Short mmCIF file of C-alpha atoms in Angstrom, two decimals:
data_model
loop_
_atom_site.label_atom_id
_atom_site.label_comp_id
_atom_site.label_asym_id
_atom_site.label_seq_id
_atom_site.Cartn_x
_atom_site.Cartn_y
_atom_site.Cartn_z
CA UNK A 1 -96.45 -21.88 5.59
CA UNK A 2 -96.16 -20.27 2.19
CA UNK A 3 -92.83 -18.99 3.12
CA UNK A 4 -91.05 -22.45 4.15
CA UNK A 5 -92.78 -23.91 1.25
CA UNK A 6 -90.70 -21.67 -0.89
CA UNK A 7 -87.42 -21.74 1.42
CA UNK A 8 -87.67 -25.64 1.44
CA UNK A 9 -88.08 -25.80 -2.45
CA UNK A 10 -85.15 -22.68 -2.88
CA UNK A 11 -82.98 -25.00 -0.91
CA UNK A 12 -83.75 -27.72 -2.71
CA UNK A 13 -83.07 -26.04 -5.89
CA UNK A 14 -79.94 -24.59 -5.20
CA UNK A 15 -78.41 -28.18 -3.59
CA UNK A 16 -78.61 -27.15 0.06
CA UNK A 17 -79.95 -30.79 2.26
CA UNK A 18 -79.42 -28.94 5.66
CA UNK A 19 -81.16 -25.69 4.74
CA UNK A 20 -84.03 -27.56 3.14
CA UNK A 21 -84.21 -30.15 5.93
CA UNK A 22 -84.41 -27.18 8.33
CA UNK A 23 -87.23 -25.55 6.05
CA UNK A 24 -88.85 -28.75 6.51
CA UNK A 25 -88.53 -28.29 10.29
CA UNK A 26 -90.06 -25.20 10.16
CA UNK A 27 -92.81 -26.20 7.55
CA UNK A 28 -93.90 -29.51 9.88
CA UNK A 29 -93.92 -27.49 13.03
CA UNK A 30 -96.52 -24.91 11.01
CA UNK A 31 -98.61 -27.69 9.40
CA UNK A 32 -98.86 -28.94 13.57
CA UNK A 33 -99.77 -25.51 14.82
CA UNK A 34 -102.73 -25.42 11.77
CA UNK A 35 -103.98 -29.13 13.33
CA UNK A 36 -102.79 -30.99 9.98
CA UNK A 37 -101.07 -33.32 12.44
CA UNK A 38 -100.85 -36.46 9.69
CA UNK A 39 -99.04 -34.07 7.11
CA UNK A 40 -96.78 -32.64 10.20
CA UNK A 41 -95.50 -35.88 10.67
CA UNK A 42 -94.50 -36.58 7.38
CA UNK A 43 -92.78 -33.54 6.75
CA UNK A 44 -91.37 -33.73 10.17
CA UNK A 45 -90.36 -37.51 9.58
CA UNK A 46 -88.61 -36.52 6.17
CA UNK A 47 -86.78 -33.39 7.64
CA UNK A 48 -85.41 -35.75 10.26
CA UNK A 49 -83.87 -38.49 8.03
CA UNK A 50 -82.03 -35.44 6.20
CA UNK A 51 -80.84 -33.82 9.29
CA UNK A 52 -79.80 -37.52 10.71
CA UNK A 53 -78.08 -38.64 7.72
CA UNK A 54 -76.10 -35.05 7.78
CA UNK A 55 -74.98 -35.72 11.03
CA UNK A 56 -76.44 -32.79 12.52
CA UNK A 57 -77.89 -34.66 15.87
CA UNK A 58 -78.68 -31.14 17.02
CA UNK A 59 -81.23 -30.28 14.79
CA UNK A 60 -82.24 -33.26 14.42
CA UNK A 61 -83.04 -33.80 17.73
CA UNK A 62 -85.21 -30.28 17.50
CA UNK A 63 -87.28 -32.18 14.68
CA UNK A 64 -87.90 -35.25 17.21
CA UNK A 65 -89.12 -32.70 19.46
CA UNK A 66 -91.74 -31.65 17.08
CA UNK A 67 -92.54 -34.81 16.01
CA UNK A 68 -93.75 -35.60 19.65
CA UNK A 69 -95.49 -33.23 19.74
CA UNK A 70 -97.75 -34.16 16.90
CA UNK A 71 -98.07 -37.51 18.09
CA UNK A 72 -99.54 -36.19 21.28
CA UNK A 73 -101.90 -33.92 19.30
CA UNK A 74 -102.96 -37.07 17.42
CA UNK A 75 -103.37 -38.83 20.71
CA UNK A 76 -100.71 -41.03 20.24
CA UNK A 77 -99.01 -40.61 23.78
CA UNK A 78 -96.98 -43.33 24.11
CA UNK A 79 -95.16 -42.00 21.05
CA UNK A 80 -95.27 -39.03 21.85
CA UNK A 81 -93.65 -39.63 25.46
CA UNK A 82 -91.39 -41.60 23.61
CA UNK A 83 -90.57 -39.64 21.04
CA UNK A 84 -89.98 -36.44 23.59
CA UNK A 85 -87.61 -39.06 25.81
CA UNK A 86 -85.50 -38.87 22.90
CA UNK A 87 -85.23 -36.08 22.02
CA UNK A 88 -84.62 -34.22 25.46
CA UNK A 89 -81.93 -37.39 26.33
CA UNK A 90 -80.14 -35.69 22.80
CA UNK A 91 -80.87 -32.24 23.89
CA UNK A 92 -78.90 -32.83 26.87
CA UNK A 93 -75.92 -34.79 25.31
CA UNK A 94 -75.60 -31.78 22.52
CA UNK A 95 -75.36 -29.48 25.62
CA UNK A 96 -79.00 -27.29 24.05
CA UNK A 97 -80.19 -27.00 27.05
CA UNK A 98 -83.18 -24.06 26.28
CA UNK A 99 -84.89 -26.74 23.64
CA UNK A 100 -83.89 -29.89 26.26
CA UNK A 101 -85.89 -27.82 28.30
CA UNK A 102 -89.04 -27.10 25.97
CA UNK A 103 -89.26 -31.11 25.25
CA UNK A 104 -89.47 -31.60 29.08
CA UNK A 105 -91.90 -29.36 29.81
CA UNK A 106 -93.93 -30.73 26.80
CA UNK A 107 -92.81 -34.06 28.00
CA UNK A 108 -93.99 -33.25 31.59
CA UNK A 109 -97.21 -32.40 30.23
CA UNK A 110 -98.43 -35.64 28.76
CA UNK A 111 -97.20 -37.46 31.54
CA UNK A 112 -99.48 -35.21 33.69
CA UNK A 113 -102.58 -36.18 31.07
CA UNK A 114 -102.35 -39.85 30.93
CA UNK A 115 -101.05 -40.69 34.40
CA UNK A 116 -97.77 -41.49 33.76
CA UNK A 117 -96.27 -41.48 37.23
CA UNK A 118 -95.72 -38.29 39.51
CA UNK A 119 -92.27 -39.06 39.78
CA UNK A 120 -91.65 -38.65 36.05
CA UNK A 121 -92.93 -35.40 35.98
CA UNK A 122 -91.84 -34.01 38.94
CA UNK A 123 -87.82 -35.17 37.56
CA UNK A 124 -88.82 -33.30 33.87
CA UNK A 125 -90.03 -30.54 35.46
CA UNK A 126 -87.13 -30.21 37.93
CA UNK A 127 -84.57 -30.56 35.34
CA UNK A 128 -86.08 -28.16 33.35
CA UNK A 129 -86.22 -25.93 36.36
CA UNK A 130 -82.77 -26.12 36.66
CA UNK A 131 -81.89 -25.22 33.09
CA UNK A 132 -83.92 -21.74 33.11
CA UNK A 133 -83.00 -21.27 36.69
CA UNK A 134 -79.08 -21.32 34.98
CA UNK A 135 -80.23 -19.07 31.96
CA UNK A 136 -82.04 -16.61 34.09
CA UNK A 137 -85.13 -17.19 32.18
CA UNK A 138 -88.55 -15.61 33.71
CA UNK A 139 -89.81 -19.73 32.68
CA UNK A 140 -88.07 -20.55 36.21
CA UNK A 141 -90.59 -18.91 38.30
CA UNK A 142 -93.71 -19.84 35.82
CA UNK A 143 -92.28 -23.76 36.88
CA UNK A 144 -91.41 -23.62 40.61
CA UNK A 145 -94.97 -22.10 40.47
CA UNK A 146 -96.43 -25.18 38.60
CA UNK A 147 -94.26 -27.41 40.97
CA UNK A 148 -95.90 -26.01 43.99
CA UNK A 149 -99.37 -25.98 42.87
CA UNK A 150 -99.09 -29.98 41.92
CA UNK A 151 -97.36 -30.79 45.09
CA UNK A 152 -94.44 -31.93 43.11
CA UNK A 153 -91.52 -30.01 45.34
CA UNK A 154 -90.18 -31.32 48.80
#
């Protein structure tokens, strides 16, 4: 964390929003992994407005990704579902399919936890099948495995 801390205040220094915003990104994501989920947010929160007001929906998207997945750390899962929605719907429309992918695995995941309806999960899962399938990644068997095991092909 030490090292976005300083990339984040370098950028900051030296006039750079978009770098700083993404050392933000980076810095949020790190305070989540640690389990300072309340300080992830915030971070997250403020990297996002930068990012958004850049007009870099890309990347800003990434940091709504993130942000979900806090709130479903912090047990917020209707956020966090919410929250995830988002960001894999902007994912898709900025054609970054490997992160759309991530949020709807994540995605796929809370649904799973708090019930949210088979359906839902087997469609994130699917899609996200698809993408890796199209990338070659070794993630497409890990899901057509987790598909099978649920019951959620056919």
């Amino acid at each position: 964390m030490d090292a976005y801390r300083s990339a984040l205040e370098l950028s900051t220094a030296a006039n750079e929003g978009r770098g700083a915003a993404i050392a933000a990104y980076f810095l949020g994501s790190a305070q989540d992994a640690a389990g300072d989920h309340d300080e992830a947010l915030v971070t997250l929160r403020g990297a996002h407005a930068e990012l958004t007001a850049r007009n870099d929906p890309r990347m800003a998207a990434r940091v709504l990704a993130a942000m979900g997945l806090a709130h479903d750390r912090l047990g917020e899962h209707d956020e966090a579902i919410r929250t995830l929605s988002e960001a894999a719907r902007a994912l898709r429309e900025q054609r970054a399919t490997h992160y759309e992918a991530q949020a709807l695995v994540a995605l796929a995941g809370i649904r799973e936890r708090s019930a949210a309806g088979s359906e839902a999960v087997r469609a994130d899962l699917t899609r996200a099948l698809e993408i890796y399938e199209a990338g070659g990644s070794p993630q497409a068997e890990v899901l057509r495995r987790r598909l099978e095991e649920t019951g959620e092909t056919g």
